Amino acid sequence: MPKILPFQAVRPTRDKVSLIASRSYQSYTQSEREARLDNNPFSFLHIVNPGYKYHKEISGPERFQLVRNRYQEFKEDDIFIQDKKPCYYVYRIINREGEQFTGFIAAASVEDYKNNLIKRHEDTISFREETFKDYLNTVGFNAEPVLLTHPENNTLAKILTEVTKTRAEFEFTTTYRDTHYLWILEDENVLKTIQEEFKKMNCLYIADGHHRSASSYLLGEELKSKNEQHTGEEAYNFFMTYIIPEKDLRIHEFNRLIKDLNGLSKEEFLIQLDAYFRIENRGLEYYRPKKKHQFSMYLEGEFYSLQLRKTAYQFTDALSSLDAKILYDTILKPILGIVDLRNDKRIDYSHGINGMAYVKGKIDEGAYKIGFGMLPVNIQEMKQISDEALTMPPKTTYIQPKLRSGVTIYELH
């Protein structure tokens, strides 16, 4: 049922794609951003950080307009070109660990998002939705696809296998040692087959990009209301996505770091913790949970294993069985007094790729008092949350792959 369409991407020229492609703006440290802006005139960061040209921090509508100006300059200088007809794009990433991600870049329908044919598992923040909607409306393009996932499909898998045997249009390796490939699909029969295969699916699931999806939907509704000749086929009715099979998705956990014990001594804290968990002091042993409802805890130079007591907690739905929710319901909120996981300054997060070694280091240096680790959510748990129209606690999943911005661009009007 989902409507997944080819589109006319705006792309860098082959000789400049490796220079243009960038990570998300927020993922760079200030020194990293400055180094790239100083030394690479083609970086996509010049577009999304237009104030650099004037040595000034610029925000709000003024920044949005300048982003559009920088983008138009890249087009005028033929750094970006647009494909002559709608295409699907096959995108592959092989990261430095050797993990491989391959899928289609395509346009997905905002109506499908509205009608829950594109399902979500995270809450979004209204202010961020509105801000990014206004940004999209002003700049007129989307340069970072929403990551969607679909069940195994033999027909699509065969197409991906055959296409990736041929020479890629783009092939470049980043300083992160990830290698990126892009193939262009133009054959009308192949395009039709891909579209029909997606139509056969009951739904797709958002893996990453909930705010981008929500903002694209809001923009579509706004522009539809202003267009008396609205047909439903206008560009603003769609948003750019990267769609990969479920087996290619990598879901990591977020570990929790807390700055204090909410006024409790170590002994008082452990006594309260005992009501919910069987606690074992592991000393210096680097402990990582081995199954669901187990947690790793690091406190005052020692690791602890926590095993949820079977009689201490009641499972009522898919959300209640998530380890991130259990941690919140049994420790973070009732014992440590952390209610607002998004905004409380006493809690911070580190994705599981860093492991508990990062957590231990931060606690040992005195930045935090205590840390918790857990196993990652699996794809079936994520889908069940979406199917039951529930939402996970903030910072439950860190999902790969992470795409580069500026490799394919979807123009909204």
PDB file of N, CA and C in Angstrom, residues 52-128:
ATOM      1  N   TYR A  52      28.906  31.520   8.187  1.00  0.00           N
ATOM      2  CA  TYR A  52      30.370  31.433   8.121  1.00  0.00           C
ATOM      3  C   TYR A  52      30.929  32.479   7.163  1.00  0.00           C
ATOM      4  N   LYS A  53      30.227  32.719   6.080  1.00  0.00           N
ATOM      5  CA  LYS A  53      30.691  33.667   5.063  1.00  0.00           C
ATOM      6  C   LYS A  53      30.821  35.074   5.627  1.00  0.00           C
ATOM      7  N   TYR A  54      29.985  35.382   6.619  1.00  0.00           N
ATOM      8  CA  TYR A  54      29.971  36.737   7.193  1.00  0.00           C
ATOM      9  C   TYR A  54      30.566  36.778   8.595  1.00  0.00           C
ATOM     10  N   HIS A  55      31.179  35.629   9.015  1.00  0.00           N
ATOM     11  CA  HIS A  55      31.796  35.549  10.340  1.00  0.00           C
ATOM     12  C   HIS A  55      30.791  35.934  11.434  1.00  0.00           C
ATOM     13  N   LYS A  56      29.585  35.364  11.297  1.00  0.00           N
ATOM     14  CA  LYS A  56      28.502  35.742  12.200  1.00  0.00           C
ATOM     15  C   LYS A  56      27.566  34.559  12.407  1.00  0.00           C
ATOM     16  N   GLU A  57      27.113  34.376  13.645  1.00  0.00           N
ATOM     17  CA  GLU A  57      26.095  33.363  13.925  1.00  0.00           C
ATOM     18  C   GLU A  57      24.734  33.913  13.508  1.00  0.00           C
ATOM     19  N   ILE A  58      24.062  33.206  12.614  1.00  0.00           N
ATOM     20  CA  ILE A  58      22.762  33.657  12.103  1.00  0.00           C
ATOM     21  C   ILE A  58      21.743  32.563  12.363  1.00  0.00           C
ATOM     22  N   SER A  59      20.559  32.924  12.826  1.00  0.00           N
ATOM     23  CA  SER A  59      19.529  31.928  13.138  1.00  0.00           C
ATOM     24  C   SER A  59      18.172  32.395  12.629  1.00  0.00           C
ATOM     25  N   GLY A  60      17.192  31.499  12.741  1.00  0.00           N
ATOM     26  CA  GLY A  60      15.821  31.840  12.393  1.00  0.00           C
ATOM     27  C   GLY A  60      15.612  32.061  10.906  1.00  0.00           C
ATOM     28  N   PRO A  61      14.569  32.816  10.546  1.00  0.00           N
ATOM     29  CA  PRO A  61      14.220  33.032   9.132  1.00  0.00           C
ATOM     30  C   PRO A  61      15.355  33.610   8.300  1.00  0.00           C
ATOM     31  N   GLU A  62      16.188  34.453   8.913  1.00  0.00           N
ATOM     32  CA  GLU A  62      17.311  35.022   8.171  1.00  0.00           C
ATOM     33  C   GLU A  62      18.268  33.918   7.728  1.00  0.00           C
ATOM     34  N   ARG A  63      18.547  32.973   8.638  1.00  0.00           N
ATOM     35  CA  ARG A  63      19.414  31.849   8.269  1.00  0.00           C
ATOM     36  C   ARG A  63      18.775  30.992   7.192  1.00  0.00           C
ATOM     37  N   PHE A  64      17.481  30.733   7.316  1.00  0.00           N
ATOM     38  CA  PHE A  64      16.799  29.896   6.329  1.00  0.00           C
ATOM     39  C   PHE A  64      16.966  30.469   4.923  1.00  0.00           C
ATOM     40  N   GLN A  65      16.792  31.774   4.795  1.00  0.00           N
ATOM     41  CA  GLN A  65      16.899  32.405   3.480  1.00  0.00           C
ATOM     42  C   GLN A  65      18.324  32.335   2.943  1.00  0.00           C
ATOM     43  N   LEU A  66      19.300  32.503   3.837  1.00  0.00           N
ATOM     44  CA  LEU A  66      20.688  32.418   3.405  1.00  0.00           C
ATOM     45  C   LEU A  66      21.066  30.996   3.000  1.00  0.00           C
ATOM     46  N   VAL A  67      20.498  29.986   3.674  1.00  0.00           N
ATOM     47  CA  VAL A  67      20.710  28.600   3.261  1.00  0.00           C
ATOM     48  C   VAL A  67      20.228  28.419   1.829  1.00  0.00           C
ATOM     49  N   ARG A  68      19.048  28.949   1.548  1.00  0.00           N
ATOM     50  CA  ARG A  68      18.511  28.858   0.179  1.00  0.00           C
ATOM     51  C   ARG A  68      19.448  29.554  -0.814  1.00  0.00           C
ATOM     52  N   ASN A  69      19.962  30.726  -0.430  1.00  0.00           N
ATOM     53  CA  ASN A  69      20.866  31.460  -1.319  1.00  0.00           C
ATOM     54  C   ASN A  69      22.126  30.654  -1.623  1.00  0.00           C
ATOM     55  N   ARG A  70      22.724  30.046  -0.563  1.00  0.00           N
ATOM     56  CA  ARG A  70      23.937  29.270  -0.778  1.00  0.00           C
ATOM     57  C   ARG A  70      23.645  28.065  -1.687  1.00  0.00           C
ATOM     58  N   TYR A  71      22.504  27.433  -1.478  1.00  0.00           N
ATOM     59  CA  TYR A  71      22.128  26.286  -2.294  1.00  0.00           C
ATOM     60  C   TYR A  71      21.984  26.691  -3.764  1.00  0.00           C
ATOM     61  N   GLN A  72      21.317  27.805  -3.996  1.00  0.00           N
ATOM     62  CA  GLN A  72      21.142  28.272  -5.370  1.00  0.00           C
ATOM     63  C   GLN A  72      22.488  28.590  -6.018  1.00  0.00           C
ATOM     64  N   GLU A  73      23.430  29.110  -5.225  1.00  0.00           N
ATOM     65  CA  GLU A  73      24.760  29.392  -5.763  1.00  0.00           C
ATOM     66  C   GLU A  73      25.459  28.118  -6.201  1.00  0.00           C
ATOM     67  N   PHE A  74      25.334  27.051  -5.412  1.00  0.00           N
ATOM     68  CA  PHE A  74      25.942  25.775  -5.785  1.00  0.00           C
ATOM     69  C   PHE A  74      25.331  25.263  -7.091  1.00  0.00           C
ATOM     70  N   LYS A  75      24.036  25.474  -7.283  1.00  0.00           N
ATOM     71  CA  LYS A  75      23.387  25.054  -8.521  1.00  0.00           C
ATOM     72  C   LYS A  75      23.845  25.917  -9.694  1.00  0.00           C
ATOM     73  N   GLU A  76      23.912  27.216  -9.464  1.00  0.00           N
ATOM     74  CA  GLU A  76      24.327  28.132 -10.535  1.00  0.00           C
ATOM     75  C   GLU A  76      25.753  27.858 -10.987  1.00  0.00           C
ATOM     76  N   ASP A  77      26.596  27.394 -10.072  1.00  0.00           N
ATOM     77  CA  ASP A  77      27.988  27.090 -10.398  1.00  0.00           C
ATOM     78  C   ASP A  77      28.166  25.663 -10.915  1.00  0.00           C
ATOM     79  N   ASP A  78      27.053  24.971 -11.148  1.00  0.00           N
ATOM     80  CA  ASP A  78      27.049  23.597 -11.652  1.00  0.00           C
ATOM     81  C   ASP A  78      27.789  22.622 -10.742  1.00  0.00           C
ATOM     82  N   ILE A  79      27.816  22.958  -9.463  1.00  0.00           N
ATOM     83  CA  ILE A  79      28.324  22.001  -8.473  1.00  0.00           C
ATOM     84  C   ILE A  79      27.264  20.942  -8.229  1.00  0.00           C
ATOM     85  N   PHE A  80      25.999  21.374  -8.272  1.00  0.00           N
ATOM     86  CA  PHE A  80      24.853  20.476  -8.222  1.00  0.00           C
ATOM     87  C   PHE A  80      24.180  20.446  -9.591  1.00  0.00           C
ATOM     88  N   ILE A  81      23.737  19.264 -10.005  1.00  0.00           N
ATOM     89  CA  ILE A  81      22.954  19.120 -11.227  1.00  0.00           C
ATOM     90  C   ILE A  81      21.713  18.286 -10.897  1.00  0.00           C
ATOM     91  N   GLN A  82      20.675  18.435 -11.702  1.00  0.00           N
ATOM     92  CA  GLN A  82      19.439  17.683 -11.468  1.00  0.00           C
ATOM     93  C   GLN A  82      19.237  16.662 -12.566  1.00  0.00           C
ATOM     94  N   ASP A  83      18.828  15.461 -12.171  1.00  0.00           N
ATOM     95  CA  ASP A  83      18.546  14.428 -13.162  1.00  0.00           C
ATOM     96  C   ASP A  83      17.376  14.835 -14.042  1.00  0.00           C
ATOM     97  N   LYS A  84      17.409  14.392 -15.302  1.00  0.00           N
ATOM     98  CA  LYS A  84      16.422  14.829 -16.288  1.00  0.00           C
ATOM     99  C   LYS A  84      15.071  14.159 -16.105  1.00  0.00           C
ATOM    100  N   LYS A  85      15.058  12.973 -15.482  1.00  0.00           N
ATOM    101  CA  LYS A  85      13.787  12.278 -15.295  1.00  0.00           C
ATOM    102  C   LYS A  85      13.800  11.576 -13.947  1.00  0.00           C
ATOM    103  N   PRO A  86      12.618  11.203 -13.451  1.00  0.00           N
ATOM    104  CA  PRO A  86      12.554  10.544 -12.141  1.00  0.00           C
ATOM    105  C   PRO A  86      13.315   9.216 -12.136  1.00  0.00           C
ATOM    106  N   CYS A  87      14.031   8.980 -11.049  1.00  0.00           N
ATOM    107  CA  CYS A  87      14.820   7.762 -10.893  1.00  0.00           C
ATOM    108  C   CYS A  87      14.671   7.246  -9.465  1.00  0.00           C
ATOM    109  N   TYR A  88      14.914   5.970  -9.290  1.00  0.00           N
ATOM    110  CA  TYR A  88      15.246   5.451  -7.966  1.00  0.00           C
ATOM    111  C   TYR A  88      16.771   5.421  -7.876  1.00  0.00           C
ATOM    112  N   TYR A  89      17.269   5.481  -6.656  1.00  0.00           N
ATOM    113  CA  TYR A  89      18.712   5.468  -6.444  1.00  0.00           C
ATOM    114  C   TYR A  89      19.042   4.357  -5.455  1.00  0.00           C
ATOM    115  N   VAL A  90      19.981   3.525  -5.825  1.00  0.00           N
ATOM    116  CA  VAL A  90      20.456   2.485  -4.908  1.00  0.00           C
ATOM    117  C   VAL A  90      21.668   3.041  -4.171  1.00  0.00           C
ATOM    118  N   TYR A  91      21.604   2.975  -2.852  1.00  0.00           N
ATOM    119  CA  TYR A  91      22.676   3.540  -2.028  1.00  0.00           C
ATOM    120  C   TYR A  91      23.231   2.445  -1.134  1.00  0.00           C
ATOM    121  N   ARG A  92      24.556   2.368  -1.096  1.00  0.00           N
ATOM    122  CA  ARG A  92      25.211   1.376  -0.243  1.00  0.00           C
ATOM    123  C   ARG A  92      26.262   2.062   0.619  1.00  0.00           C
ATOM    124  N   ILE A  93      26.311   1.661   1.877  1.00  0.00           N
ATOM    125  CA  ILE A  93      27.366   2.101   2.785  1.00  0.00           C
ATOM    126  C   ILE A  93      28.048   0.856   3.340  1.00  0.00           C
ATOM    127  N   ILE A  94      29.362   0.839   3.290  1.00  0.00           N
ATOM    128  CA  ILE A  94      30.141  -0.191   3.982  1.00  0.00           C
ATOM    129  C   ILE A  94      30.988   0.530   5.016  1.00  0.00           C
ATOM    130  N   ASN A  95      30.679   0.304   6.296  1.00  0.00           N
ATOM    131  CA  ASN A  95      31.378   1.063   7.326  1.00  0.00           C
ATOM    132  C   ASN A  95      32.712   0.424   7.680  1.00  0.00           C
ATOM    133  N   ARG A  96      33.446   1.081   8.544  1.00  0.00           N
ATOM    134  CA  ARG A  96      34.807   0.629   8.830  1.00  0.00           C
ATOM    135  C   ARG A  96      34.838  -0.699   9.586  1.00  0.00           C
ATOM    136  N   GLU A  97      33.689  -1.103  10.161  1.00  0.00           N
ATOM    137  CA  GLU A  97      33.605  -2.418  10.791  1.00  0.00           C
ATOM    138  C   GLU A  97      33.260  -3.505   9.776  1.00  0.00           C
ATOM    139  N   GLY A  98      33.038  -3.102   8.527  1.00  0.00           N
ATOM    140  CA  GLY A  98      32.686  -4.065   7.485  1.00  0.00           C
ATOM    141  C   GLY A  98      31.199  -4.321   7.357  1.00  0.00           C
ATOM    142  N   GLU A  99      30.374  -3.636   8.156  1.00  0.00           N
ATOM    143  CA  GLU A  99      28.920  -3.797   8.037  1.00  0.00           C
ATOM    144  C   GLU A  99      28.444  -3.121   6.757  1.00  0.00           C
ATOM    145  N   GLN A 100      27.463  -3.732   6.124  1.00  0.00           N
ATOM    146  CA  GLN A 100      26.995  -3.254   4.831  1.00  0.00           C
ATOM    147  C   GLN A 100      25.510  -2.918   4.887  1.00  0.00           C
ATOM    148  N   PHE A 101      25.148  -1.779   4.307  1.00  0.00           N
ATOM    149  CA  PHE A 101      23.757  -1.323   4.263  1.00  0.00           C
ATOM    150  C   PHE A 101      23.439  -0.962   2.810  1.00  0.00           C
ATOM    151  N   THR A 102      22.380  -1.556   2.270  1.00  0.00           N
ATOM    152  CA  THR A 102      22.025  -1.293   0.872  1.00  0.00           C
ATOM    153  C   THR A 102      20.511  -1.120   0.762  1.00  0.00           C
ATOM    154  N   GLY A 103      20.087  -0.060   0.094  1.00  0.00           N
ATOM    155  CA  GLY A 103      18.660   0.170  -0.072  1.00  0.00           C
ATOM    156  C   GLY A 103      18.380   1.205  -1.143  1.00  0.00           C
ATOM    157  N   PHE A 104      17.119   1.618  -1.217  1.00  0.00           N
ATOM    158  CA  PHE A 104      16.663   2.551  -2.241  1.00  0.00           C
ATOM    159  C   PHE A 104      16.461   3.945  -1.648  1.00  0.00           C
ATOM    160  N   ILE A 105      16.928   4.954  -2.349  1.00  0.00           N
ATOM    161  CA  ILE A 105      16.544   6.325  -2.045  1.00  0.00           C
ATOM    162  C   ILE A 105      15.370   6.658  -2.952  1.00  0.00           C
ATOM    163  N   ALA A 106      14.275   7.118  -2.348  1.00  0.00           N
ATOM    164  CA  ALA A 106      13.032   7.335  -3.083  1.00  0.00           C
ATOM    165  C   ALA A 106      12.185   8.368  -2.354  1.00  0.00           C
ATOM    166  N   ALA A 107      11.072   8.735  -2.968  1.00  0.00           N
ATOM    167  CA  ALA A 107      10.140   9.688  -2.362  1.00  0.00           C
ATOM    168  C   ALA A 107       8.972   8.930  -1.741  1.00  0.00           C
ATOM    169  N   ALA A 108       8.677   9.241  -0.471  1.00  0.00           N
ATOM    170  CA  ALA A 108       7.559   8.619   0.234  1.00  0.00           C
ATOM    171  C   ALA A 108       6.449   9.652   0.443  1.00  0.00           C
ATOM    172  N   SER A 109       5.238   9.173   0.601  1.00  0.00           N
ATOM    173  CA  SER A 109       4.056  10.036   0.657  1.00  0.00           C
ATOM    174  C   SER A 109       3.768  10.539   2.068  1.00  0.00           C
ATOM    175  N   VAL A 110       3.498  11.847   2.193  1.00  0.00           N
ATOM    176  CA  VAL A 110       3.107  12.388   3.497  1.00  0.00           C
ATOM    177  C   VAL A 110       1.729  11.871   3.899  1.00  0.00           C
ATOM    178  N   GLU A 111       0.893  11.526   2.923  1.00  0.00           N
ATOM    179  CA  GLU A 111      -0.417  10.944   3.237  1.00  0.00           C
ATOM    180  C   GLU A 111      -0.248   9.569   3.882  1.00  0.00           C
ATOM    181  N   ASP A 112       0.726   8.827   3.422  1.00  0.00           N
ATOM    182  CA  ASP A 112       1.004   7.526   4.044  1.00  0.00           C
ATOM    183  C   ASP A 112       1.467   7.710   5.485  1.00  0.00           C
ATOM    184  N   TYR A 113       2.242   8.760   5.733  1.00  0.00           N
ATOM    185  CA  TYR A 113       2.649   9.070   7.109  1.00  0.00           C
ATOM    186  C   TYR A 113       1.411   9.410   7.940  1.00  0.00           C
ATOM    187  N   LYS A 114       0.536  10.229   7.385  1.00  0.00           N
ATOM    188  CA  LYS A 114      -0.692  10.618   8.088  1.00  0.00           C
ATOM    189  C   LYS A 114      -1.565   9.404   8.395  1.00  0.00           C
ATOM    190  N   ASN A 115      -1.647   8.479   7.454  1.00  0.00           N
ATOM    191  CA  ASN A 115      -2.555   7.329   7.576  1.00  0.00           C
ATOM    192  C   ASN A 115      -1.901   6.104   8.219  1.00  0.00           C
ATOM    193  N   ASN A 116      -0.710   6.290   8.766  1.00  0.00           N
ATOM    194  CA  ASN A 116      -0.005   5.244   9.513  1.00  0.00           C
ATOM    195  C   ASN A 116       0.416   4.068   8.629  1.00  0.00           C
ATOM    196  N   LEU A 117       0.589   4.315   7.342  1.00  0.00           N
ATOM    197  CA  LEU A 117       1.226   3.328   6.479  1.00  0.00           C
ATOM    198  C   LEU A 117       2.739   3.442   6.587  1.00  0.00           C
ATOM    199  N   ILE A 118       3.181   4.582   7.095  1.00  0.00           N
ATOM    200  CA  ILE A 118       4.570   4.764   7.502  1.00  0.00           C
ATOM    201  C   ILE A 118       4.523   4.959   9.009  1.00  0.00           C
ATOM    202  N   LYS A 119       4.940   3.956   9.749  1.00  0.00           N
ATOM    203  CA  LYS A 119       4.701   3.926  11.191  1.00  0.00           C
ATOM    204  C   LYS A 119       5.881   4.471  11.970  1.00  0.00           C
ATOM    205  N   ARG A 120       5.584   5.069  13.116  1.00  0.00           N
ATOM    206  CA  ARG A 120       6.604   5.715  13.937  1.00  0.00           C
ATOM    207  C   ARG A 120       6.634   5.090  15.334  1.00  0.00           C
ATOM    208  N   HIS A 121       7.774   5.243  15.995  1.00  0.00           N
ATOM    209  CA  HIS A 121       7.900   4.697  17.352  1.00  0.00           C
ATOM    210  C   HIS A 121       8.420   5.727  18.346  1.00  0.00           C
ATOM    211  N   GLU A 122       8.616   6.970  17.902  1.00  0.00           N
ATOM    212  CA  GLU A 122       9.108   8.018  18.793  1.00  0.00           C
ATOM    213  C   GLU A 122       8.143   9.195  18.825  1.00  0.00           C
ATOM    214  N   ASP A 123       8.083   9.870  19.970  1.00  0.00           N
ATOM    215  CA  ASP A 123       7.374  11.135  20.071  1.00  0.00           C
ATOM    216  C   ASP A 123       8.192  12.223  19.396  1.00  0.00           C
ATOM    217  N   THR A 124       7.512  13.222  18.882  1.00  0.00           N
ATOM    218  CA  THR A 124       8.193  14.387  18.337  1.00  0.00           C
ATOM    219  C   THR A 124       7.803  15.621  19.152  1.00  0.00           C
ATOM    220  N   ILE A 125       8.614  16.644  19.060  1.00  0.00           N
ATOM    221  CA  ILE A 125       8.395  17.881  19.810  1.00  0.00           C
ATOM    222  C   ILE A 125       7.805  18.911  18.860  1.00  0.00           C
ATOM    223  N   SER A 126       6.653  19.473  19.225  1.00  0.00           N
ATOM    224  CA  SER A 126       5.914  20.361  18.322  1.00  0.00           C
ATOM    225  C   SER A 126       6.758  21.537  17.851  1.00  0.00           C
ATOM    226  N   PHE A 127       7.535  22.119  18.761  1.00  0.00           N
ATOM    227  CA  PHE A 127       8.349  23.276  18.390  1.00  0.00           C
ATOM    228  C   PHE A 127       9.357  22.907  17.300  1.00  0.00           C
ATOM    229  N   ARG A 128       9.996  21.752  17.449  1.00  0.00           N
ATOM    230  CA  ARG A 128      10.973  21.323  16.443  1.00  0.00           C
ATOM    231  C   ARG A 128      10.290  21.000  15.117  1.00  0.00           C
TER     232      ARG A 128
END
